[in-house]
PDB file of C-alpha atoms and ligand atoms in Angstrom:
ATOM      1  CA  MET A   1      -4.291   6.637  -3.293  1.00 91.00           C
ATOM      2  CA  CYS A   2      -0.601   6.548  -1.471  1.00 93.00           C
ATOM      3  CA  CYS A   3      -2.297  10.592  -0.194  1.00 94.00           C
ATOM      4  CA  SER A   4      -5.086   8.842   1.807  1.00 92.00           C
ATOM      5  CA  ALA A   5      -4.663   4.883   2.311  1.00 93.00           C
ATOM      6  CA  LEU A   6      -0.757   5.154   3.671  1.00 93.00           C
ATOM      7  CA  GLU A   7       0.281   7.079   7.589  1.00 92.00           C
ATOM      8  CA  ILE A   8       2.579   9.593   6.427  1.00 93.00           C
ATOM      9  CA  ALA A   9       4.596  10.962   9.793  1.00 92.00           C
ATOM     10  CA  GLU A  10       5.695  14.181   8.506  1.00 93.00           C
ATOM     11  CA  LEU A  11       2.223  15.061   7.529  1.00 95.00           C
ATOM     12  CA  LYS A  12       0.982  13.687  10.906  1.00 95.00           C
ATOM     13  CA  LYS A  13      -1.555  12.122   9.041  1.00 94.00           C
ATOM     14  CA  PRO A  14      -2.605   8.886  10.016  1.00 92.00           C
ATOM     15  CA  ALA A  15      -3.711   6.044   7.168  1.00 90.00           C
ATOM     16  CA  GLY A  16      -6.890   6.670   5.495  1.00 89.00           C
ATOM     17  CA  PRO A  17      -8.330  10.098   5.499  1.00 92.00           C
ATOM     18  CA  LEU A  18      -7.214  11.924   2.329  1.00 93.00           C
ATOM     19  CA  CYS A  19      -4.059  14.525   2.808  1.00 96.00           C
ATOM     20  CA  LYS A  20      -5.263  18.069   3.425  1.00 96.00           C
ATOM     21  CA  ASN A  21      -2.973  18.946   0.450  1.00 97.00           C
ATOM     22  CA  CYS A  22      -4.789  16.574  -2.013  1.00 96.00           C
ATOM     23  CA  ARG A  23      -7.418  18.478  -4.566  1.00 94.00           C
ATOM     24  CA  HIS A  24      -9.291  16.004  -6.829  1.00 85.00           C
ATOM     25  CA  ALA A  25      -8.953  17.968  -9.526  1.00 85.00           C
ATOM     26  CA  SER A  26      -5.368  19.385  -9.611  1.00 90.00           C
ATOM     27  CA  GLY A  27      -3.540  16.700  -7.151  1.00 93.00           C
ATOM     28  CA  CYS A  28      -1.273  17.809  -3.993  1.00 97.00           C
ATOM     29  CA  ALA A  29      -1.365  21.577  -3.705  1.00 97.00           C
ATOM     30  CA  ILE A  30       2.016  22.127  -2.524  1.00 96.00           C
ATOM     31  CA  TYR A  31       3.986  19.306  -4.922  1.00 96.00           C
ATOM     32  CA  ASP A  32       6.459  21.651  -5.075  1.00 97.00           C
ATOM     33  CA  ASP A  33       6.955  21.665  -1.211  1.00 96.00           C
ATOM     34  CA  ARG A  34       6.058  18.461  -0.543  1.00 96.00           C
ATOM     35  CA  PRO A  35       8.096  16.039   2.289  1.00 96.00           C
ATOM     36  CA  GLN A  36      10.610  14.405   1.066  1.00 96.00           C
ATOM     37  CA  VAL A  37       8.676  11.038   2.097  1.00 95.00           C
ATOM     38  CA  CYS A  38       5.861  11.928  -0.533  1.00 96.00           C
ATOM     39  CA  ARG A  39       9.268  12.876  -3.404  1.00 96.00           C
ATOM     40  CA  ASP A  40      10.838   9.147  -2.299  1.00 95.00           C
ATOM     41  CA  PHE A  41       6.993   6.930  -2.283  1.00 95.00           C
ATOM     42  CA  GLU A  42       7.381   4.538  -5.466  1.00 94.00           C
ATOM     43  CA  CYS A  43       4.594   1.679  -4.841  1.00 96.00           C
ATOM     44  CA  GLU A  44       5.431  -1.884  -6.609  1.00 95.00           C
ATOM     45  CA  TRP A  45       2.954  -1.192  -9.546  1.00 94.00           C
ATOM     46  CA  LEU A  46       5.329   1.868 -10.420  1.00 93.00           C
ATOM     47  CA  THR A  47       8.951  -0.349 -10.211  1.00 93.00           C
ATOM     48  CA  ARG A  48       7.258  -3.112 -11.510  1.00 91.00           C
ATOM     49  CA  ARG A  49       6.113  -3.559 -14.991  1.00 85.00           C
ATOM     50  CA  ASP A  50       5.906  -7.182 -15.055  1.00 91.00           C
ATOM     51  CA  LEU A  51       2.098  -6.896 -13.150  1.00 92.00           C
ATOM     52  CA  SER A  52      -1.010  -7.147 -14.341  1.00 90.00           C
ATOM     53  CA  ARG A  53      -3.204  -4.093 -14.566  1.00 92.00           C
ATOM     54  CA  ARG A  54      -5.472  -5.663 -12.096  1.00 92.00           C
ATOM     55  CA  PHE A  55      -2.462  -4.952  -9.397  1.00 95.00           C
ATOM     56  CA  ARG A  56      -3.371  -1.114 -10.313  1.00 96.00           C
ATOM     57  CA  PRO A  57      -3.647   0.139  -7.087  1.00 96.00           C
ATOM     58  CA  ASP A  58      -6.325   2.544  -7.928  1.00 93.00           C
ATOM     59  CA  LEU A  59      -8.239  -0.295  -9.859  1.00 95.00           C
ATOM     60  CA  ALA A  60      -7.097  -2.935  -6.851  1.00 96.00           C
ATOM     61  CA  GLY A  61      -7.448  -0.977  -3.793  1.00 97.00           C
ATOM     62  CA  VAL A  62      -4.097  -1.786  -2.330  1.00 97.00           C
ATOM     63  CA  ILE A  63      -0.841  -0.351  -2.446  1.00 98.00           C
ATOM     64  CA  LEU A  64       1.915  -2.774  -2.401  1.00 97.00           C
ATOM     65  CA  MET A  65       5.120  -2.184  -1.107  1.00 97.00           C
ATOM     66  CA  GLU A  66       8.054  -2.178   1.107  1.00 94.00           C
ATOM     67  CA  ASP A  67       8.089  -0.734   3.848  1.00 91.00           C
ATOM     68  CA  ALA A  68      11.834   0.786   4.517  1.00 82.00           C
ATOM     69  CA  ASP A  69      11.681   0.277   7.702  1.00 85.00           C
ATOM     70  CA  SER A  70      10.505  -2.709   8.789  1.00 89.00           C
ATOM     71  CA  ASP A  71      11.392  -4.472   6.110  1.00 89.00           C
ATOM     72  CA  GLU A  72       8.254  -5.684   5.526  1.00 96.00           C
ATOM     73  CA  TYR A  73       6.352  -6.180   2.344  1.00 97.00           C
ATOM     74  CA  ARG A  74       3.076  -4.756   2.626  1.00 97.00           C
ATOM     75  CA  ALA A  75      -0.118  -4.450   1.027  1.00 98.00           C
ATOM     76  CA  VAL A  76      -2.293  -1.276   2.497  1.00 97.00           C
ATOM     77  CA  CYS A  77      -5.743  -1.293   1.482  1.00 96.00           C
ATOM     78  CA  ALA A  78      -8.234   1.685   0.707  1.00 94.00           C
ATOM     79  CA  PRO A  79     -10.232   2.205   3.368  1.00 88.00           C
ATOM     80  CA  GLU A  80     -13.125   2.010   1.877  1.00 92.00           C
ATOM     81  CA  LYS A  81     -12.083  -1.331   0.816  1.00 95.00           C
ATOM     82  CA  PRO A  82     -10.486  -3.433   3.899  1.00 94.00           C
ATOM     83  CA  MET A  83     -10.204  -7.292   2.564  1.00 96.00           C
ATOM     84  CA  ALA A  84      -9.257  -6.310  -0.834  1.00 97.00           C
ATOM     85  CA  TRP A  85      -5.952  -8.063   0.311  1.00 97.00           C
ATOM     86  CA  ARG A  86      -8.537 -10.729  -0.182  1.00 97.00           C
ATOM     87  CA  GLN A  87      -8.842 -10.933  -3.829  1.00 97.00           C
ATOM     88  CA  PRO A  88      -7.453 -14.278  -4.720  1.00 96.00           C
ATOM     89  CA  GLN A  89      -5.181 -12.614  -7.243  1.00 95.00           C
ATOM     90  CA  ILE A  90      -3.691 -10.640  -4.581  1.00 97.00           C
ATOM     91  CA  PHE A  91      -4.126 -13.296  -1.724  1.00 98.00           C
ATOM     92  CA  ALA A  92      -1.672 -15.126  -4.619  1.00 97.00           C
ATOM     93  CA  HIS A  93       0.778 -12.837  -4.815  1.00 97.00           C
ATOM     94  CA  LEU A  94       1.114 -12.166  -1.301  1.00 98.00           C
ATOM     95  CA  VAL A  95       1.522 -16.054  -0.409  1.00 98.00           C
ATOM     96  CA  ALA A  96       3.891 -16.411  -3.518  1.00 98.00           C
ATOM     97  CA  ALA A  97       5.948 -13.135  -1.178  1.00 97.00           C
ATOM     98  CA  ALA A  98       5.646 -15.009   2.258  1.00 98.00           C
ATOM     99  CA  LYS A  99       7.256 -18.543   0.441  1.00 98.00           C
ATOM    100  CA  SER A 100       9.910 -16.207  -0.983  1.00 97.00           C
ATOM    101  CA  GLY A 101      11.023 -15.736   2.727  1.00 97.00           C
ATOM    102  CA  ARG A 102       9.320 -12.185   3.129  1.00 97.00           C
ATOM    103  CA  VAL A 103       7.761 -10.752   6.100  1.00 97.00           C
ATOM    104  CA  VAL A 104       4.208  -9.873   4.512  1.00 98.00           C
ATOM    105  CA  VAL A 105       1.619  -8.147   6.014  1.00 98.00           C
ATOM    106  CA  ALA A 106      -1.769  -6.648   5.289  1.00 97.00           C
ATOM    107  CA  LYS A 107      -3.046  -4.053   6.363  1.00 95.00           C
ATOM    108  CA  ALA A 108      -6.220  -1.490   6.529  1.00 93.00           C
ATOM    109  CA  GLY A 109      -6.247   1.613   9.354  1.00 85.00           C
ATOM    110  CA  LEU A 110      -5.335   0.168  12.428  1.00 86.00           C
ATOM    111  CA  MET A 111      -6.320  -3.335  11.464  1.00 91.00           C
ATOM    112  CA  SER A 112      -3.121  -5.177  10.126  1.00 95.00           C
ATOM    113  CA  TRP A 113      -2.649  -9.435   8.920  1.00 97.00           C
ATOM    114  CA  ARG A 114       0.253 -11.324   9.036  1.00 98.00           C
ATOM    115  CA  ILE A 115       0.381 -13.777   5.682  1.00 98.00           C
ATOM    116  CA  HIS A 116       1.771 -16.811   5.760  1.00 98.00           C
ATOM    117  CA  ALA A 117       4.187 -19.077   3.381  1.00 98.00           C
ATOM    118  CA  SER A 118       1.021 -21.858   4.352  1.00 98.00           C
ATOM    119  CA  GLY A 119      -1.527 -19.839   3.188  1.00 97.00           C
ATOM    120  CA  ALA A 120      -2.799 -19.356   5.912  1.00 97.00           C
ATOM    121  CA  TRP A 121      -3.299 -15.784   7.684  1.00 97.00           C
ATOM    122  CA  SER A 122      -3.833 -15.004  11.209  1.00 96.00           C
ATOM    123  CA  VAL A 123      -4.246 -10.909  12.754  1.00 96.00           C
ATOM    124  CA  THR A 124      -1.587  -9.014  14.300  1.00 91.00           C
ATOM    125  CA  VAL A 125      -1.085  -6.454  16.934  1.00 71.00           C
TER     126      VAL A 125
HETATM  127  S1  SF4 B   1       1.743  15.960   0.516  1.00 81.36           S
HETATM  128 FE1  SF4 B   1       1.026  16.116  -1.190  1.00 81.36          FE
HETATM  129  S2  SF4 B   1       2.125  14.174  -2.206  1.00 81.36           S
HETATM  130 FE2  SF4 B   1       2.211  14.260   0.103  1.00 81.36          FE
HETATM  131  S3  SF4 B   1       0.167  12.941   0.616  1.00 81.36           S
HETATM  132 FE3  SF4 B   1       0.070  15.260   1.102  1.00 81.36          FE
HETATM  133  S4  SF4 B   1      -1.556  15.194  -1.404  1.00 81.36           S
HETATM  134 FE4  SF4 B   1      -0.420  13.557  -1.209  1.00 81.36          FE
END
């Protein structure tokens, strides 16, 4: 899912379409030579073993992740599930992160929403 939902500047890949190097049957066709950003990326599902199985990106339709460039906590949705961040368990998780002081943003392609500690949310530009 991270090979489709995320923008990867090094590959000139926009958020949404599947990376041209991704093969459904065998995975990354350039695995040994993949960019460093692909080597380094770990979503929160990989790093937080206390998360419920419902948070697994391919099940939830959402990648939960830190964005190192912006310091935002992000919920990046699968292209076919742009509002997956509104699922009650995911949304509660995002509001909890906002309450802890994080800047929380849900993204789906070019759309993005800021989630506030109050539980309100607003479209961002
Ligand atoms: S280069 Fe490989 S690991 Fe990186 S996004 Fe493309 S398919 Fe995925």
